[in-house]
Coordinates of N, CA and C in Angstrom, one line a residue:
M13 N 125.9 -2.9 11.1 CA 125.5 -1.4 12.1 C 125.9 -2.0 13.6
A14 N 125.4 -3.0 14.1 CA 125.1 -3.9 15.5 C 127.3 -3.8 15.6
K15 N 127.5 -4.2 14.9 CA 129.3 -5.0 14.8 C 129.8 -3.8 15.0
K16 N 129.4 -2.5 14.2 CA 130.3 -1.6 13.8 C 130.5 -1.0 15.3
K17 N 129.6 -1.1 16.1 CA 129.1 -0.2 17.5 C 130.0 -1.1 18.4
I18 N 129.9 -2.3 18.7 CA 130.6 -3.1 19.2 C 132.3 -3.0 19.2
K19 N 131.8 -2.9 17.6 CA 134.2 -2.8 17.4 C 134.2 -1.1 18.2
H20 N 133.1 -0.1 17.5 CA 134.4 0.8 18.7 C 134.4 0.8 19.8
Q21 N 132.9 0.6 20.5 CA 133.0 0.5 22.1 C 134.1 -0.8 22.5
S22 N 134.4 -1.4 22.1 CA 135.9 -2.5 22.1 C 136.9 -1.7 23.0
F23 N 137.3 -0.7 21.7 CA 138.2 -0.2 21.6 C 138.4 1.2 22.3
K24 N 137.3 1.9 22.3 CA 137.4 3.1 23.1 C 137.4 2.6 24.7
L25 N 137.2 1.6 25.4 CA 136.9 1.0 26.2 C 138.3 -0.1 26.8
S26 N 139.3 -0.3 25.8 CA 140.7 -0.7 26.0 C 141.9 -0.1 25.6
P27 N 142.7 0.4 26.7 CA 142.6 2.0 27.0 C 145.0 1.0 26.8
H28 N 144.6 -0.3 26.3 CA 146.1 -0.7 26.4 C 146.0 -0.7 24.9
G29 N 145.3 -0.4 23.4 CA 145.5 -0.1 22.2 C 146.1 1.2 21.8
H30 N 144.9 1.8 23.2 CA 145.3 3.3 22.8 C 146.7 3.7 23.1
S31 N 147.4 3.5 24.6 CA 148.1 3.4 25.0 C 150.0 3.1 24.0
T32 N 149.6 2.2 23.1 CA 150.7 1.3 22.8 C 150.5 2.0 21.6
Q33 N 149.3 2.3 21.1 CA 149.4 4.0 19.5 C 150.6 5.0 20.2
N34 N 150.0 5.5 21.1 CA 150.4 7.0 21.8 C 151.9 6.1 21.8
V35 N 152.8 5.5 22.4 CA 153.9 4.6 22.7 C 154.9 5.0 21.1
I36 N 153.8 3.8 20.7 CA 154.8 3.8 19.4 C 154.8 5.3 18.7
L37 N 154.3 6.2 18.8 CA 154.2 7.8 18.1 C 155.2 8.5 18.2
Y38 N 154.9 7.7 20.2 CA 156.3 9.2 20.6 C 157.6 8.6 20.6
I39 N 158.1 7.3 20.2 CA 159.0 6.4 19.6 C 159.5 6.8 18.0
I40 N 158.6 6.6 17.6 CA 158.7 7.7 15.7 C 159.3 8.9 15.7
L41 N 158.8 10.3 16.8 CA 159.1 11.7 17.0 C 160.0 11.9 17.4
V42 N 160.4 10.8 18.8 CA 161.9 11.5 19.2 C 162.7 10.5 18.3
S43 N 163.0 9.4 17.9 CA 164.2 9.0 16.7 C 164.3 10.0 15.5
I44 N 163.3 10.3 15.1 CA 162.9 11.5 13.8 C 163.5 12.9 15.0
F45 N 163.2 13.2 15.3 CA 164.0 14.1 16.3 C 165.7 13.7 16.5
A46 N 165.8 13.2 17.2 CA 167.2 12.4 17.3 C 168.0 12.5 15.8
V47 N 167.6 12.3 14.3 CA 168.2 12.8 13.3 C 168.4 13.4 12.9
V48 N 167.6 14.4 13.2 CA 167.5 15.7 13.2 C 168.5 16.4 13.7
V49 N 168.6 16.1 15.0 CA 169.6 16.7 16.2 C 171.2 16.6 15.7
G50 N 170.7 15.2 15.7 CA 172.7 14.7 15.2 C 172.9 15.2 13.9
Y51 N 171.8 15.3 12.7 CA 172.2 15.9 11.4 C 172.9 17.1 11.7
L52 N 172.2 18.3 12.3 CA 172.4 19.6 12.6 C 173.9 19.9 13.8
L53 N 174.0 18.9 14.1 CA 175.2 18.1 15.3 C 176.2 18.5 14.6
K54 N 176.0 17.9 13.9 CA 176.8 16.9 12.4 C 177.1 17.9 11.4
D55 N 176.7 18.9 10.9 CA 177.0 19.9 10.3 C 177.6 21.0 10.8
N56 N 177.5 20.9 12.5 CA 178.3 22.4 13.6 C 179.5 22.2 12.7
F57 N 179.0 20.8 13.7 CA 180.8 21.1 14.3 C 181.6 20.2 12.5
A58 N 181.2 20.0 11.5 CA 181.9 19.8 10.1 C 182.5 20.6 9.5

């Protein structure tokens, strides 16, 4: 139980890991958005 608490605390205290997760999520969202927009534009111009 103590191990779990320490793990959670260290994760909460380190903003590095959290920000990296957010950046990865943002990159994934942007790439999906870019693919969707590109597909729609391609469809419109076709």
